[in-house]
Amino acid sequence: MHGDDWICRGNPETQKAIWFNLQNGVLIGAVTLNQGREIRPIRKWIQSGKTFNAKLLTDEDIALKSL
């Protein structure tokens, strides 16, 4: 994936994280580590070309489904 930015939500050292690939703020890809239940909304966002603020995606106090 060739986006502008890769950002991480979570802590890879605890074996629980999601990496988001953004291009001009648009989510174009993601990789999850032990976060299988988060795949469904992420796939929908990628397909729809949803734009995100990187700070919101990485804030674990905000539920992904609320974005």
mmCIF file with all atom_site columns, N, CA and C in Angstrom:
data_model
loop_
_atom_site.group_PDB
_atom_site.id
_atom_site.type_symbol
_atom_site.label_atom_id
_atom_site.label_alt_id
_atom_site.label_comp_id
_atom_site.label_asym_id
_atom_site.label_entity_id
_atom_site.label_seq_id
_atom_site.pdbx_PDB_ins_code
_atom_site.Cartn_x
_atom_site.Cartn_y
_atom_site.Cartn_z
_atom_site.occupancy
_atom_site.B_iso_or_equiv
_atom_site.pdbx_formal_charge
_atom_site.auth_seq_id
_atom_site.auth_comp_id
_atom_site.auth_asym_id
_atom_site.auth_atom_id
_atom_site.pdbx_PDB_model_num
ATOM 1   N N  . MET A 1 1  ? 0.842   -1.173 0.000  1.00 0.00 ? 1  MET A N  1
ATOM 2   C CA . MET A 1 1  ? 0.000   0.000  0.000  1.00 0.00 ? 1  MET A CA 1
ATOM 3   C C  . MET A 1 1  ? 0.888   1.237  0.000  1.00 0.00 ? 1  MET A C  1
ATOM 4   N N  . HIS A 1 2  ? 0.484   2.207  -0.764 1.00 0.00 ? 2  HIS A N  1
ATOM 5   C CA . HIS A 1 2  ? 1.346   3.361  -0.978 1.00 0.00 ? 2  HIS A CA 1
ATOM 6   C C  . HIS A 1 2  ? 0.732   4.666  -0.505 1.00 0.00 ? 2  HIS A C  1
ATOM 7   N N  . GLY A 1 3  ? 0.206   4.695  0.672  1.00 0.00 ? 3  GLY A N  1
ATOM 8   C CA . GLY A 1 3  ? -0.356  5.924  1.208  1.00 0.00 ? 3  GLY A CA 1
ATOM 9   C C  . GLY A 1 3  ? 0.724   6.852  1.732  1.00 0.00 ? 3  GLY A C  1
ATOM 10  N N  . ASP A 1 4  ? 0.311   8.054  2.077  1.00 0.00 ? 4  ASP A N  1
ATOM 11  C CA . ASP A 1 4  ? 1.232   9.054  2.610  1.00 0.00 ? 4  ASP A CA 1
ATOM 12  C C  . ASP A 1 4  ? 1.700   8.704  4.015  1.00 0.00 ? 4  ASP A C  1
ATOM 13  N N  . ASP A 1 5  ? 0.788   8.182  4.813  1.00 0.00 ? 5  ASP A N  1
ATOM 14  C CA . ASP A 1 5  ? 1.071   7.971  6.234  1.00 0.00 ? 5  ASP A CA 1
ATOM 15  C C  . ASP A 1 5  ? 0.587   6.612  6.713  1.00 0.00 ? 5  ASP A C  1
ATOM 16  N N  . TRP A 1 6  ? 1.400   5.982  7.537  1.00 0.00 ? 6  TRP A N  1
ATOM 17  C CA . TRP A 1 6  ? 0.984   4.817  8.312  1.00 0.00 ? 6  TRP A CA 1
ATOM 18  C C  . TRP A 1 6  ? 0.916   5.284  9.752  1.00 0.00 ? 6  TRP A C  1
ATOM 19  N N  . ILE A 1 7  ? -0.225  5.078  10.386 1.00 0.00 ? 7  ILE A N  1
ATOM 20  C CA . ILE A 1 7  ? -0.371  5.446  11.793 1.00 0.00 ? 7  ILE A CA 1
ATOM 21  C C  . ILE A 1 7  ? -0.820  4.214  12.568 1.00 0.00 ? 7  ILE A C  1
ATOM 22  N N  . CYS A 1 8  ? -0.459  4.161  13.835 1.00 0.00 ? 8  CYS A N  1
ATOM 23  C CA . CYS A 1 8  ? -0.758  2.975  14.642 1.00 0.00 ? 8  CYS A CA 1
ATOM 24  C C  . CYS A 1 8  ? -1.694  3.333  15.790 1.00 0.00 ? 8  CYS A C  1
ATOM 25  N N  . ARG A 1 9  ? -2.695  2.497  15.961 1.00 0.00 ? 9  ARG A N  1
ATOM 26  C CA . ARG A 1 9  ? -3.615  2.591  17.098 1.00 0.00 ? 9  ARG A CA 1
ATOM 27  C C  . ARG A 1 9  ? -3.325  1.370  17.967 1.00 0.00 ? 9  ARG A C  1
ATOM 28  N N  . GLY A 1 10 ? -2.997  1.600  19.207 1.00 0.00 ? 10 GLY A N  1
ATOM 29  C CA . GLY A 1 10 ? -2.678  0.490  20.099 1.00 0.00 ? 10 GLY A CA 1
ATOM 30  C C  . GLY A 1 10 ? -1.177  0.366  20.297 1.00 0.00 ? 10 GLY A C  1
ATOM 31  N N  . ASN A 1 11 ? -0.787  -0.761 20.865 1.00 0.00 ? 11 ASN A N  1
ATOM 32  C CA . ASN A 1 11 ? 0.616   -1.004 21.173 1.00 0.00 ? 11 ASN A CA 1
ATOM 33  C C  . ASN A 1 11 ? 1.023   -2.363 20.618 1.00 0.00 ? 11 ASN A C  1
ATOM 34  N N  . PRO A 1 12 ? 1.845   -2.394 19.575 1.00 0.00 ? 12 PRO A N  1
ATOM 35  C CA . PRO A 1 12 ? 2.262   -3.671 18.999 1.00 0.00 ? 12 PRO A CA 1
ATOM 36  C C  . PRO A 1 12 ? 2.958   -4.591 20.008 1.00 0.00 ? 12 PRO A C  1
ATOM 37  N N  . GLU A 1 13 ? 3.615   -4.015 21.003 1.00 0.00 ? 13 GLU A N  1
ATOM 38  C CA . GLU A 1 13 ? 4.317   -4.830 21.994 1.00 0.00 ? 13 GLU A CA 1
ATOM 39  C C  . GLU A 1 13 ? 3.355   -5.649 22.851 1.00 0.00 ? 13 GLU A C  1
ATOM 40  N N  . THR A 1 14 ? 2.111   -5.197 22.963 1.00 0.00 ? 14 THR A N  1
ATOM 41  C CA . THR A 1 14 ? 1.110   -5.950 23.718 1.00 0.00 ? 14 THR A CA 1
ATOM 42  C C  . THR A 1 14 ? 0.305   -6.879 22.808 1.00 0.00 ? 14 THR A C  1
ATOM 43  N N  . GLN A 1 15 ? 0.744   -6.985 21.544 1.00 0.00 ? 15 GLN A N  1
ATOM 44  C CA . GLN A 1 15 ? 0.101   -7.860 20.556 1.00 0.00 ? 15 GLN A CA 1
ATOM 45  C C  . GLN A 1 15 ? -1.337  -7.453 20.255 1.00 0.00 ? 15 GLN A C  1
ATOM 46  N N  . LYS A 1 16 ? -1.612  -6.143 20.299 1.00 0.00 ? 16 LYS A N  1
ATOM 47  C CA . LYS A 1 16 ? -2.955  -5.647 20.014 1.00 0.00 ? 16 LYS A CA 1
ATOM 48  C C  . LYS A 1 16 ? -2.825  -4.253 19.401 1.00 0.00 ? 16 LYS A C  1
ATOM 49  N N  . ALA A 1 17 ? -2.966  -4.185 18.062 1.00 0.00 ? 17 ALA A N  1
ATOM 50  C CA . ALA A 1 17 ? -2.783  -2.903 17.388 1.00 0.00 ? 17 ALA A CA 1
ATOM 51  C C  . ALA A 1 17 ? -3.446  -2.917 16.014 1.00 0.00 ? 17 ALA A C  1
ATOM 52  N N  . ILE A 1 18 ? -3.657  -1.720 15.496 1.00 0.00 ? 18 ILE A N  1
ATOM 53  C CA . ILE A 1 18 ? -4.150  -1.543 14.131 1.00 0.00 ? 18 ILE A CA 1
ATOM 54  C C  . ILE A 1 18 ? -3.292  -0.464 13.481 1.00 0.00 ? 18 ILE A C  1
ATOM 55  N N  . TRP A 1 19 ? -2.796  -0.752 12.287 1.00 0.00 ? 19 TRP A N  1
ATOM 56  C CA . TRP A 1 19 ? -2.077  0.233  11.499 1.00 0.00 ? 19 TRP A CA 1
ATOM 57  C C  . TRP A 1 19 ? -3.001  0.692  10.384 1.00 0.00 ? 19 TRP A C  1
ATOM 58  N N  . PHE A 1 20 ? -3.156  2.001  10.267 1.00 0.00 ? 20 PHE A N  1
ATOM 59  C CA . PHE A 1 20 ? -3.999  2.586  9.231  1.00 0.00 ? 20 PHE A CA 1
ATOM 60  C C  . PHE A 1 20 ? -3.102  3.257  8.200  1.00 0.00 ? 20 PHE A C  1
ATOM 61  N N  . ASN A 1 21 ? -3.448  3.082  6.926  1.00 0.00 ? 21 ASN A N  1
ATOM 62  C CA . ASN A 1 21 ? -2.711  3.700  5.833  1.00 0.00 ? 21 ASN A CA 1
ATOM 63  C C  . ASN A 1 21 ? -3.588  4.797  5.236  1.00 0.00 ? 21 ASN A C  1
ATOM 64  N N  . LEU A 1 22 ? -3.137  6.031  5.360  1.00 0.00 ? 22 LEU A N  1
ATOM 65  C CA . LEU A 1 22 ? -3.896  7.182  4.875  1.00 0.00 ? 22 LEU A CA 1
ATOM 66  C C  . LEU A 1 22 ? -3.190  7.831  3.690  1.00 0.00 ? 22 LEU A C  1
ATOM 67  N N  . GLN A 1 23 ? -3.984  8.270  2.727  1.00 0.00 ? 23 GLN A N  1
ATOM 68  C CA . GLN A 1 23 ? -3.464  9.052  1.608  1.00 0.00 ? 23 GLN A CA 1
ATOM 69  C C  . GLN A 1 23 ? -4.317  10.308 1.510  1.00 0.00 ? 23 GLN A C  1
ATOM 70  N N  . ASN A 1 24 ? -3.701  11.458 1.789  1.00 0.00 ? 24 ASN A N  1
ATOM 71  C CA . ASN A 1 24 ? -4.430  12.730 1.835  1.00 0.00 ? 24 ASN A CA 1
ATOM 72  C C  . ASN A 1 24 ? -5.623  12.646 2.787  1.00 0.00 ? 24 ASN A C  1
ATOM 73  N N  . GLY A 1 25 ? -5.456  11.937 3.889  1.00 0.00 ? 25 GLY A N  1
ATOM 74  C CA . GLY A 1 25 ? -6.511  11.810 4.885  1.00 0.00 ? 25 GLY A CA 1
ATOM 75  C C  . GLY A 1 25 ? -7.532  10.721 4.612  1.00 0.00 ? 25 GLY A C  1
ATOM 76  N N  . VAL A 1 26 ? -7.470  10.109 3.424  1.00 0.00 ? 26 VAL A N  1
ATOM 77  C CA . VAL A 1 26 ? -8.413  9.052  3.054  1.00 0.00 ? 26 VAL A CA 1
ATOM 78  C C  . VAL A 1 26 ? -7.825  7.700  3.455  1.00 0.00 ? 26 VAL A C  1
ATOM 79  N N  . LEU A 1 27 ? -8.616  6.902  4.143  1.00 0.00 ? 27 LEU A N  1
ATOM 80  C CA . LEU A 1 27 ? -8.178  5.571  4.550  1.00 0.00 ? 27 LEU A CA 1
ATOM 81  C C  . LEU A 1 27 ? -8.128  4.664  3.325  1.00 0.00 ? 27 LEU A C  1
ATOM 82  N N  . ILE A 1 28 ? -6.924  4.161  2.995  1.00 0.00 ? 28 ILE A N  1
ATOM 83  C CA . ILE A 1 28 ? -6.781  3.301  1.815  1.00 0.00 ? 28 ILE A CA 1
ATOM 84  C C  . ILE A 1 28 ? -6.363  1.878  2.170  1.00 0.00 ? 28 ILE A C  1
ATOM 85  N N  . GLY A 1 29 ? -6.047  1.627  3.437  1.00 0.00 ? 29 GLY A N  1
ATOM 86  C CA . GLY A 1 29 ? -5.670  0.287  3.846  1.00 0.00 ? 29 GLY A CA 1
ATOM 87  C C  . GLY A 1 29 ? -5.474  0.208  5.345  1.00 0.00 ? 29 GLY A C  1
ATOM 88  N N  . ALA A 1 30 ? -5.413  -1.015 5.835  1.00 0.00 ? 30 ALA A N  1
ATOM 89  C CA . ALA A 1 30 ? -5.198  -1.225 7.266  1.00 0.00 ? 30 ALA A CA 1
ATOM 90  C C  . ALA A 1 30 ? -4.676  -2.633 7.497  1.00 0.00 ? 30 ALA A C  1
ATOM 91  N N  . VAL A 1 31 ? -3.948  -2.784 8.581  1.00 0.00 ? 31 VAL A N  1
ATOM 92  C CA . VAL A 1 31 ? -3.453  -4.082 9.031  1.00 0.00 ? 31 VAL A CA 1
ATOM 93  C C  . VAL A 1 31 ? -3.805  -4.189 10.507 1.00 0.00 ? 31 VAL A C  1
ATOM 94  N N  . THR A 1 32 ? -4.397  -5.316 10.892 1.00 0.00 ? 32 THR A N  1
ATOM 95  C CA . THR A 1 32 ? -4.766  -5.492 12.296 1.00 0.00 ? 32 THR A CA 1
ATOM 96  C C  . THR A 1 32 ? -3.952  -6.607 12.933 1.00 0.00 ? 32 THR A C  1
ATOM 97  N N  . LEU A 1 33 ? -3.704  -6.471 14.205 1.00 0.00 ? 33 LEU A N  1
ATOM 98  C CA . LEU A 1 33 ? -3.028  -7.487 15.004 1.00 0.00 ? 33 LEU A CA 1
ATOM 99  C C  . LEU A 1 33 ? -3.923  -7.778 16.202 1.00 0.00 ? 33 LEU A C  1
ATOM 100 N N  . ASN A 1 34 ? -4.556  -8.944 16.187 1.00 0.00 ? 34 ASN A N  1
ATOM 101 C CA . ASN A 1 34 ? -5.475  -9.358 17.250 1.00 0.00 ? 34 ASN A CA 1
ATOM 102 C C  . ASN A 1 34 ? -6.608  -8.355 17.469 1.00 0.00 ? 34 ASN A C  1
ATOM 103 N N  . GLN A 1 35 ? -7.107  -7.796 16.384 1.00 0.00 ? 35 GLN A N  1
ATOM 104 C CA . GLN A 1 35 ? -8.216  -6.841 16.435 1.00 0.00 ? 35 GLN A CA 1
ATOM 105 C C  . GLN A 1 35 ? -9.271  -7.231 15.400 1.00 0.00 ? 35 GLN A C  1
ATOM 106 N N  . GLY A 1 36 ? -9.551  -8.505 15.280 1.00 0.00 ? 36 GLY A N  1
ATOM 107 C CA . GLY A 1 36 ? -10.455 -9.022 14.259 1.00 0.00 ? 36 GLY A CA 1
ATOM 108 C C  . GLY A 1 36 ? -11.835 -8.401 14.248 1.00 0.00 ? 36 GLY A C  1
ATOM 109 N N  . ARG A 1 37 ? -12.374 -8.071 15.401 1.00 0.00 ? 37 ARG A N  1
ATOM 110 C CA . ARG A 1 37 ? -13.734 -7.517 15.436 1.00 0.00 ? 37 ARG A CA 1
ATOM 111 C C  . ARG A 1 37 ? -13.801 -6.109 14.848 1.00 0.00 ? 37 ARG A C  1
ATOM 112 N N  . GLU A 1 38 ? -12.670 -5.484 14.638 1.00 0.00 ? 38 GLU A N  1
ATOM 113 C CA . GLU A 1 38 ? -12.647 -4.131 14.070 1.00 0.00 ? 38 GLU A CA 1
ATOM 114 C C  . GLU A 1 38 ? -12.592 -4.142 12.540 1.00 0.00 ? 38 GLU A C  1
ATOM 115 N N  . ILE A 1 39 ? -12.434 -5.319 11.940 1.00 0.00 ? 39 ILE A N  1
ATOM 116 C CA . ILE A 1 39 ? -12.268 -5.414 10.485 1.00 0.00 ? 39 ILE A CA 1
ATOM 117 C C  . ILE A 1 39 ? -13.487 -4.906 9.721  1.00 0.00 ? 39 ILE A C  1
ATOM 118 N N  . ARG A 1 40 ? -14.675 -5.255 10.149 1.00 0.00 ? 40 ARG A N  1
ATOM 119 C CA . ARG A 1 40 ? -15.887 -4.900 9.392  1.00 0.00 ? 40 ARG A CA 1
ATOM 120 C C  . ARG A 1 40 ? -16.016 -3.391 9.146  1.00 0.00 ? 40 ARG A C  1
ATOM 121 N N  . PRO A 1 41 ? -15.971 -2.550 10.185 1.00 0.00 ? 41 PRO A N  1
ATOM 122 C CA . PRO A 1 41 ? -16.087 -1.115 9.886  1.00 0.00 ? 41 PRO A CA 1
ATOM 123 C C  . PRO A 1 41 ? -14.913 -0.585 9.064  1.00 0.00 ? 41 PRO A C  1
ATOM 124 N N  . ILE A 1 42 ? -13.726 -1.122 9.299  1.00 0.00 ? 42 ILE A N  1
ATOM 125 C CA . ILE A 1 42 ? -12.552 -0.666 8.547  1.00 0.00 ? 42 ILE A CA 1
ATOM 126 C C  . ILE A 1 42 ? -12.732 -0.959 7.061  1.00 0.00 ? 42 ILE A C  1
ATOM 127 N N  . ARG A 1 43 ? -13.210 -2.143 6.722  1.00 0.00 ? 43 ARG A N  1
ATOM 128 C CA . ARG A 1 43 ? -13.452 -2.482 5.309  1.00 0.00 ? 43 ARG A CA 1
ATOM 129 C C  . ARG A 1 43 ? -14.460 -1.531 4.679  1.00 0.00 ? 43 ARG A C  1
ATOM 130 N N  . LYS A 1 44 ? -15.522 -1.226 5.403  1.00 0.00 ? 44 LYS A N  1
ATOM 131 C CA . LYS A 1 44 ? -16.538 -0.297 4.883  1.00 0.00 ? 44 LYS A CA 1
ATOM 132 C C  . LYS A 1 44 ? -15.936 1.086  4.642  1.00 0.00 ? 44 LYS A C  1
ATOM 133 N N  . TRP A 1 45 ? -15.110 1.546  5.566  1.00 0.00 ? 45 TRP A N  1
ATOM 134 C CA . TRP A 1 45 ? -14.491 2.860  5.416  1.00 0.00 ? 45 TRP A CA 1
ATOM 135 C C  . TRP A 1 45 ? -13.568 2.900  4.203  1.00 0.00 ? 45 TRP A C  1
ATOM 136 N N  . ILE A 1 46 ? -12.788 1.833  4.008  1.00 0.00 ? 46 ILE A N  1
ATOM 137 C CA . ILE A 1 46 ? -11.879 1.780  2.856  1.00 0.00 ? 46 ILE A CA 1
ATOM 138 C C  . ILE A 1 46 ? -12.683 1.806  1.561  1.00 0.00 ? 46 ILE A C  1
ATOM 139 N N  . GLN A 1 47 ? -13.736 1.002  1.485  1.00 0.00 ? 47 GLN A N  1
ATOM 140 C CA . GLN A 1 47 ? -14.559 0.941  0.275  1.00 0.00 ? 47 GLN A CA 1
ATOM 141 C C  . GLN A 1 47 ? -15.247 2.271  -0.021 1.00 0.00 ? 47 GLN A C  1
ATOM 142 N N  . SER A 1 48 ? -15.635 2.994  1.008  1.00 0.00 ? 48 SER A N  1
ATOM 143 C CA . SER A 1 48 ? -16.356 4.254  0.807  1.00 0.00 ? 48 SER A CA 1
ATOM 144 C C  . SER A 1 48 ? -15.427 5.451  0.626  1.00 0.00 ? 48 SER A C  1
ATOM 145 N N  . GLY A 1 49 ? -14.127 5.253  0.861  1.00 0.00 ? 49 GLY A N  1
ATOM 146 C CA . GLY A 1 49 ? -13.181 6.362  0.724  1.00 0.00 ? 49 GLY A CA 1
ATOM 147 C C  . GLY A 1 49 ? -13.297 7.389  1.830  1.00 0.00 ? 49 GLY A C  1
ATOM 148 N N  . LYS A 1 50 ? -13.626 6.926  3.012  1.00 0.00 ? 50 LYS A N  1
ATOM 149 C CA . LYS A 1 50 ? -13.837 7.822  4.159  1.00 0.00 ? 50 LYS A CA 1
ATOM 150 C C  . LYS A 1 50 ? -12.543 8.552  4.545  1.00 0.00 ? 50 LYS A C  1
ATOM 151 N N  . THR A 1 51 ? -12.700 9.826  4.883  1.00 0.00 ? 51 THR A N  1
ATOM 152 C CA . THR A 1 51 ? -11.584 10.668 5.311  1.00 0.00 ? 51 THR A CA 1
ATOM 153 C C  . THR A 1 51 ? -11.552 10.723 6.839  1.00 0.00 ? 51 THR A C  1
ATOM 154 N N  . PHE A 1 52 ? -10.333 10.695 7.393  1.00 0.00 ? 52 PHE A N  1
ATOM 155 C CA . PHE A 1 52 ? -10.170 10.686 8.845  1.00 0.00 ? 52 PHE A CA 1
ATOM 156 C C  . PHE A 1 52 ? -9.131  11.686 9.302  1.00 0.00 ? 52 PHE A C  1
ATOM 157 N N  . ASN A 1 53 ? -9.304  12.130 10.528 1.00 0.00 ? 53 ASN A N  1
ATOM 158 C CA . ASN A 1 53 ? -8.286  12.865 11.254 1.00 0.00 ? 53 ASN A CA 1
ATOM 159 C C  . ASN A 1 53 ? -7.428  11.807 11.942 1.00 0.00 ? 53 ASN A C  1
ATOM 160 N N  . ALA A 1 54 ? -6.142  11.796 11.675 1.00 0.00 ? 54 ALA A N  1
ATOM 161 C CA . ALA A 1 54 ? -5.248  10.775 12.216 1.00 0.00 ? 54 ALA A CA 1
ATOM 162 C C  . ALA A 1 54 ? -5.288  10.720 13.742 1.00 0.00 ? 54 ALA A C  1
ATOM 163 N N  . LYS A 1 55 ? -5.445  11.862 14.393 1.00 0.00 ? 55 LYS A N  1
ATOM 164 C CA . LYS A 1 55 ? -5.479  11.881 15.862 1.00 0.00 ? 55 LYS A CA 1
ATOM 165 C C  . LYS A 1 55 ? -6.673  11.103 16.402 1.00 0.00 ? 55 LYS A C  1
ATOM 166 N N  . LEU A 1 56 ? -7.803  11.175 15.708 1.00 0.00 ? 56 LEU A N  1
ATOM 167 C CA . LEU A 1 56 ? -8.980  10.429 16.153 1.00 0.00 ? 56 LEU A CA 1
ATOM 168 C C  . LEU A 1 56 ? -8.778  8.928  15.979 1.00 0.00 ? 56 LEU A C  1
ATOM 169 N N  . LEU A 1 57 ? -8.160  8.529  14.881 1.00 0.00 ? 57 LEU A N  1
ATOM 170 C CA . LEU A 1 57 ? -7.933  7.101  14.642 1.00 0.00 ? 57 LEU A CA 1
ATOM 171 C C  . LEU A 1 57 ? -7.003  6.481  15.676 1.00 0.00 ? 57 LEU A C  1
ATOM 172 N N  . THR A 1 58 ? -6.048  7.237  16.159 1.00 0.00 ? 58 THR A N  1
ATOM 173 C CA . THR A 1 58 ? -5.079  6.682  17.104 1.00 0.00 ? 58 THR A CA 1
ATOM 174 C C  . THR A 1 58 ? -5.504  6.808  18.561 1.00 0.00 ? 58 THR A C  1
ATOM 175 N N  . ASP A 1 59 ? -6.569  7.537  18.829 1.00 0.00 ? 59 ASP A N  1
ATOM 176 C CA . ASP A 1 59 ? -7.045  7.738  20.203 1.00 0.00 ? 59 ASP A CA 1
ATOM 177 C C  . ASP A 1 59 ? -7.861  6.524  20.650 1.00 0.00 ? 59 ASP A C  1
ATOM 178 N N  . GLU A 1 60 ? -7.274  5.708  21.506 1.00 0.00 ? 60 GLU A N  1
ATOM 179 C CA . GLU A 1 60 ? -7.942  4.486  21.964 1.00 0.00 ? 60 GLU A CA 1
ATOM 180 C C  . GLU A 1 60 ? -9.116  4.755  22.903 1.00 0.00 ? 60 GLU A C  1
ATOM 181 N N  . ASP A 1 61 ? -9.261  5.982  23.368 1.00 0.00 ? 61 ASP A N  1
ATOM 182 C CA . ASP A 1 61 ? -10.414 6.331  24.198 1.00 0.00 ? 61 ASP A CA 1
ATOM 183 C C  . ASP A 1 61 ? -11.675 6.528  23.360 1.00 0.00 ? 61 ASP A C  1
ATOM 184 N N  . ILE A 1 62 ? -11.504 6.617  22.047 1.00 0.00 ? 62 ILE A N  1
ATOM 185 C CA . ILE A 1 62 ? -12.632 6.776  21.126 1.00 0.00 ? 62 ILE A CA 1
ATOM 186 C C  . ILE A 1 62 ? -12.881 5.433  20.442 1.00 0.00 ? 62 ILE A C  1
ATOM 187 N N  . ALA A 1 63 ? -14.072 4.901  20.598 1.00 0.00 ? 63 ALA A N  1
ATOM 188 C CA . ALA A 1 63 ? -14.413 3.630  19.943 1.00 0.00 ? 63 ALA A CA 1
ATOM 189 C C  . ALA A 1 63 ? -14.420 3.824  18.432 1.00 0.00 ? 63 ALA A C  1
ATOM 190 N N  . LEU A 1 64 ? -13.808 2.895  17.710 1.00 0.00 ? 64 LEU A N  1
ATOM 191 C CA . LEU A 1 64 ? -13.764 3.006  16.256 1.00 0.00 ? 64 LEU A CA 1
ATOM 192 C C  . LEU A 1 64 ? -15.157 3.090  15.651 1.00 0.00 ? 64 LEU A C  1
ATOM 193 N N  . LYS A 1 65 ? -16.083 2.316  16.184 1.00 0.00 ? 65 LYS A N  1
ATOM 194 C CA . LYS A 1 65 ? -17.429 2.305  15.603 1.00 0.00 ? 65 LYS A CA 1
ATOM 195 C C  . LYS A 1 65 ? -18.123 3.656  15.734 1.00 0.00 ? 65 LYS A C  1
ATOM 196 N N  . SER A 1 66 ? -17.653 4.517  16.641 1.00 0.00 ? 66 SER A N  1
ATOM 197 C CA . SER A 1 66 ? -18.260 5.840  16.788 1.00 0.00 ? 66 SER A CA 1
ATOM 198 C C  . SER A 1 66 ? -17.733 6.836  15.758 1.00 0.00 ? 66 SER A C  1
ATOM 199 N N  . LEU A 1 67 ? -16.683 6.458  15.051 1.00 0.00 ? 67 LEU A N  1
ATOM 200 C CA . LEU A 1 67 ? -16.133 7.347  14.032 1.00 0.00 ? 67 LEU A CA 1
ATOM 201 C C  . LEU A 1 67 ? -16.931 7.177  12.775 1.00 0.00 ? 67 LEU A C  1
#
